XYZ file of C-alpha atoms in Angstrom:
295
model
C 35.065 -18.591 -11.279
C 33.064 -15.901 -13.055
C 33.988 -12.247 -12.780
C 31.198 -9.793 -11.972
C 30.987 -8.585 -15.590
C 30.923 -12.152 -16.895
C 28.177 -12.972 -14.412
C 26.127 -9.904 -15.355
C 26.370 -10.681 -19.053
C 25.359 -14.318 -18.614
C 22.388 -13.342 -16.456
C 21.384 -10.743 -19.051
C 21.404 -13.416 -21.757
C 19.177 -15.711 -19.677
C 16.550 -12.972 -19.769
C 16.626 -12.489 -23.555
C 15.054 -14.391 -26.417
C 17.125 -14.888 -29.533
C 20.672 -13.910 -30.370
C 21.876 -10.591 -28.953
C 24.256 -8.173 -30.650
C 27.086 -6.760 -28.598
C 25.574 -3.296 -28.946
C 22.310 -4.580 -27.471
C 24.259 -6.200 -24.641
C 26.104 -2.949 -23.987
C 22.863 -0.982 -23.827
C 21.188 -3.539 -21.599
C 24.121 -3.697 -19.184
C 25.039 0.014 -19.356
C 28.587 -0.855 -20.421
C 30.753 0.284 -23.302
C 30.749 -1.820 -26.467
C 34.489 -2.360 -25.993
C 33.972 -3.720 -22.485
C 31.228 -6.060 -23.684
C 33.426 -7.178 -26.582
C 36.153 -8.268 -24.148
C 33.733 -10.118 -21.886
C 31.999 -11.869 -24.802
C 35.385 -12.982 -26.118
C 36.303 -14.423 -22.708
C 32.985 -16.245 -22.361
C 33.113 -17.544 -25.930
C 36.581 -18.988 -25.355
C 35.215 -20.788 -22.292
C 32.241 -22.138 -24.238
C 29.722 -20.215 -22.123
C 28.438 -17.984 -24.951
C 27.993 -18.718 -28.643
C 26.629 -16.392 -31.326
C 25.048 -13.996 -28.854
C 23.336 -16.710 -26.808
C 24.120 -18.384 -23.517
C 25.081 -22.050 -23.895
C 24.238 -25.031 -21.712
C 27.697 -24.668 -20.184
C 26.891 -21.030 -19.494
C 23.779 -21.995 -17.564
C 25.826 -24.530 -15.620
C 28.375 -21.811 -14.772
C 25.557 -19.710 -13.276
C 24.195 -22.532 -11.150
C 26.496 -21.864 -8.132
C 25.026 -18.343 -8.053
C 21.406 -19.460 -8.069
C 19.404 -18.265 -5.062
C 18.041 -21.274 -3.182
C 15.736 -19.792 -0.571
C 14.028 -16.746 0.888
C 13.165 -15.863 4.484
C 10.358 -13.345 5.020
C 10.108 -11.724 8.447
C 6.420 -11.392 9.304
C 6.268 -11.828 13.082
C 5.752 -8.260 14.307
C 2.662 -6.358 15.478
C 2.660 -3.611 12.869
C 1.601 -1.222 15.624
C 1.999 1.912 13.511
C -0.732 0.642 11.201
C -3.375 0.466 13.919
C -6.388 0.122 13.694
C -6.046 -2.131 10.621
C -3.516 -4.409 12.302
C -5.609 -4.970 15.429
C -7.134 -7.974 13.679
C -4.806 -8.537 10.716
C -1.014 -8.995 10.577
C 0.505 -6.149 8.568
C 1.846 -8.353 5.714
C -1.699 -9.619 5.112
C -3.232 -6.137 4.853
C -4.633 -5.563 1.380
C -3.572 -2.571 -0.711
C -5.834 -2.008 -3.686
C -7.134 -5.530 -3.225
C -3.740 -7.275 -3.014
C -2.119 -8.502 0.196
C 1.183 -6.735 0.816
C 3.097 -10.002 1.178
C 1.701 -11.294 -2.133
C 3.794 -8.755 -4.031
C 6.917 -10.387 -2.572
C 5.742 -13.969 -2.903
C 4.704 -13.478 -6.531
C 8.180 -12.132 -7.316
C 9.866 -15.061 -5.556
C 7.744 -17.570 -7.449
C 8.495 -15.815 -10.759
C 12.225 -15.987 -9.956
C 11.890 -19.734 -9.312
C 13.193 -19.548 -5.734
C 12.620 -23.140 -4.566
C 12.402 -22.646 -0.775
C 10.261 -19.890 0.753
C 9.980 -19.476 4.524
C 7.770 -17.063 6.449
C 8.689 -16.331 10.066
C 5.399 -15.553 11.805
C 4.330 -14.592 15.312
C 1.466 -12.128 15.839
C -1.882 -13.713 14.804
C 0.182 -16.463 13.227
C -2.762 -18.685 12.264
C -3.940 -16.071 9.767
C -0.925 -16.782 7.569
C -2.349 -20.230 6.827
C -4.587 -18.569 4.226
C -1.491 -18.090 2.057
C -1.259 -21.826 1.452
C -4.226 -21.742 -0.937
C -2.249 -19.612 -3.383
C 1.284 -20.534 -2.296
C 1.279 -24.196 -1.190
C 5.075 -24.292 -1.318
C 5.453 -21.794 1.554
C 6.799 -23.107 4.849
C 6.198 -21.408 8.189
C 8.633 -20.809 11.034
C 7.092 -19.724 14.341
C 8.792 -17.034 16.413
C 7.487 -17.406 19.988
C 9.429 -14.329 21.153
C 7.923 -11.829 18.705
C 6.347 -9.822 21.537
C 9.509 -9.470 23.636
C 12.402 -9.253 21.158
C 13.343 -7.272 18.070
C 13.547 -8.813 14.591
C 16.859 -10.491 15.429
C 14.742 -13.192 17.103
C 13.155 -14.054 13.759
C 16.573 -14.614 12.187
C 17.608 -16.788 15.127
C 14.480 -18.884 14.542
C 15.284 -19.146 10.814
C 18.660 -20.708 11.638
C 20.724 -21.908 8.693
C 17.933 -21.141 6.225
C 19.552 -17.726 5.750
C 22.364 -19.332 3.718
C 22.207 -18.530 -0.003
C 19.002 -16.668 0.710
C 17.055 -13.470 0.412
C 16.073 -12.005 3.770
C 13.045 -9.747 3.448
C 10.779 -7.670 5.607
C 7.356 -9.067 4.754
C 5.555 -5.722 4.909
C 7.140 -4.226 1.786
C 4.882 -3.359 -1.134
C 6.929 -4.416 -4.157
C 6.071 -2.675 -7.433
C 9.089 -3.930 -9.392
C 9.234 -7.737 -9.143
C 12.393 -7.799 -11.305
C 14.334 -6.753 -8.206
C 13.984 -10.349 -7.044
C 16.397 -12.166 -9.319
C 17.119 -15.830 -9.832
C 20.895 -15.358 -9.581
C 23.046 -13.256 -7.240
C 26.814 -12.709 -7.351
C 27.589 -11.479 -3.824
C 25.905 -10.478 -0.580
C 24.001 -7.229 -1.018
C 21.248 -4.915 0.148
C 18.695 -3.132 -1.972
C 19.064 0.608 -1.452
C 17.833 3.868 -2.944
C 20.323 6.638 -3.822
C 19.100 9.856 -2.167
C 20.421 13.350 -1.578
C 19.055 13.368 1.979
C 17.119 11.026 4.253
C 16.048 10.790 7.886
C 15.774 7.015 7.580
C 18.417 4.309 7.965
C 21.027 4.721 5.261
C 24.316 3.356 3.957
C 27.566 5.018 2.983
C 29.883 3.190 0.617
C 33.629 2.806 0.277
C 35.057 1.130 -2.830
C 31.591 -0.142 -3.707
C 30.849 -1.801 -0.365
C 28.863 -0.682 2.680
C 31.219 1.053 5.087
C 28.832 2.845 7.441
C 25.241 2.562 8.615
C 23.542 5.679 9.977
C 20.152 7.119 10.831
C 19.839 10.078 8.501
C 22.417 11.286 6.034
C 23.176 13.159 2.831
C 24.350 11.773 -0.515
C 23.804 8.237 0.721
C 21.684 5.159 0.072
C 18.387 4.766 1.892
C 17.950 1.210 3.062
C 15.316 -1.168 1.748
C 14.465 -4.238 3.793
C 15.557 -6.781 1.182
C 19.015 -8.332 1.221
C 20.787 -11.394 -0.164
C 23.426 -13.507 1.586
C 25.722 -15.987 -0.114
C 26.220 -19.533 1.154
C 29.521 -18.541 2.782
C 28.311 -15.290 4.339
C 25.033 -16.834 5.430
C 26.830 -19.668 7.213
C 28.976 -17.176 9.117
C 25.963 -14.976 9.806
C 24.083 -17.798 11.536
C 26.758 -17.959 14.237
C 27.188 -14.202 14.516
C 23.444 -13.641 14.944
C 23.326 -16.178 17.779
C 26.352 -14.548 19.415
C 24.842 -11.049 19.384
C 21.406 -12.313 20.397
C 22.802 -14.100 23.453
C 24.865 -11.091 24.567
C 23.448 -8.612 27.123
C 20.787 -6.534 25.398
C 20.973 -8.750 22.338
C 17.233 -9.301 22.064
C 16.770 -5.565 21.466
C 19.007 -5.518 18.361
C 17.987 -5.294 14.759
C 19.326 -8.303 12.898
C 20.966 -6.111 10.222
C 23.245 -4.612 12.857
C 25.017 -7.960 13.162
C 26.809 -8.015 9.766
C 26.902 -4.249 9.241
C 27.875 -2.988 12.708
C 28.939 -5.628 15.247
C 30.812 -7.815 12.736
C 31.293 -5.355 9.905
C 34.898 -6.414 9.314
C 33.784 -9.965 8.525
C 31.548 -9.096 5.558
C 31.826 -7.245 2.262
C 28.295 -6.228 1.379
C 27.478 -4.303 -1.771
C 24.251 -2.556 -2.739
C 21.830 -2.999 -5.600
C 20.248 0.287 -6.552
C 16.502 0.712 -6.838
C 14.080 3.640 -6.774
C 11.381 4.979 -4.481
C 8.819 3.727 -6.990
C 10.145 0.143 -6.934
C 9.300 -0.742 -3.348
C 7.442 1.011 -0.530
C 7.160 0.333 3.178
C 3.822 1.595 4.450
C 4.671 2.780 7.954
C 1.463 4.441 9.133
C -2.285 4.224 8.663
C -2.209 7.659 7.042
C 0.301 6.428 4.452
C -1.963 3.458 3.777
C -4.904 5.807 3.202
C -2.798 7.933 0.843
C -1.933 4.882 -1.280
C -5.343 3.209 -1.073
C -8.160 5.784 -0.621
C -10.688 3.058 0.226
C -9.278 3.087 3.768
C -10.194 6.765 4.119
C -13.911 6.056 3.785
């Protein structure tokens, strides 16, 4: 089984062309040359790296970490973006000529994610237009989108959340490299901030230990996460359990692994920046980003 550093180095080499020096590896991975030297020696002895390149055996070693699917939650009303969303689901709203959801789908296609599911509800037929550009997309209908929180969408997705990205479909993604072909462990994208009034994470020993609304010196949440095969399998049952409990329909799905069953998961974060991904919450924010809506 690969260690995290071995995994990171192999993934780095899959993204490079030509042989890489250990100094280049160190710079690319933000590690010391000595640390890279040790990892390269380990991987070379196992036949996974040779002369600064990943071998066929190295690619095979990464295969268990390859992301197999993605589930995009697109069922909601997008009420805070009225009047635009009166006739158009929020993920299909165009920003500077590009549909919001396209920024996510393009990144998933580039990362060669083989299965892509969109959970739809409000004005669901409008999502059919995506099939012209993305014929591989499969739809999951959420009939309870108007009476339950987003936990209902994850219930509808069922076991498709195993070895999968789970994404809010209304995120405007500026950095497609955040969607990677391989993942090592379950994680959330998050932005390190000094202060936020939004949902945020606090860490302990590198893993999420607390979820709060507002905080200082924390990580502001981003609605993109990844769940391993093992964690995703467990999460399917836990989501159903919480959903069927009194008041369960009102829960956010992320509360299941991070609050109600926090002791059953070890979830890390992947850092990103405010420029990498944006959730447009209000019509005014949309006008600020795309002035054509202000006319």
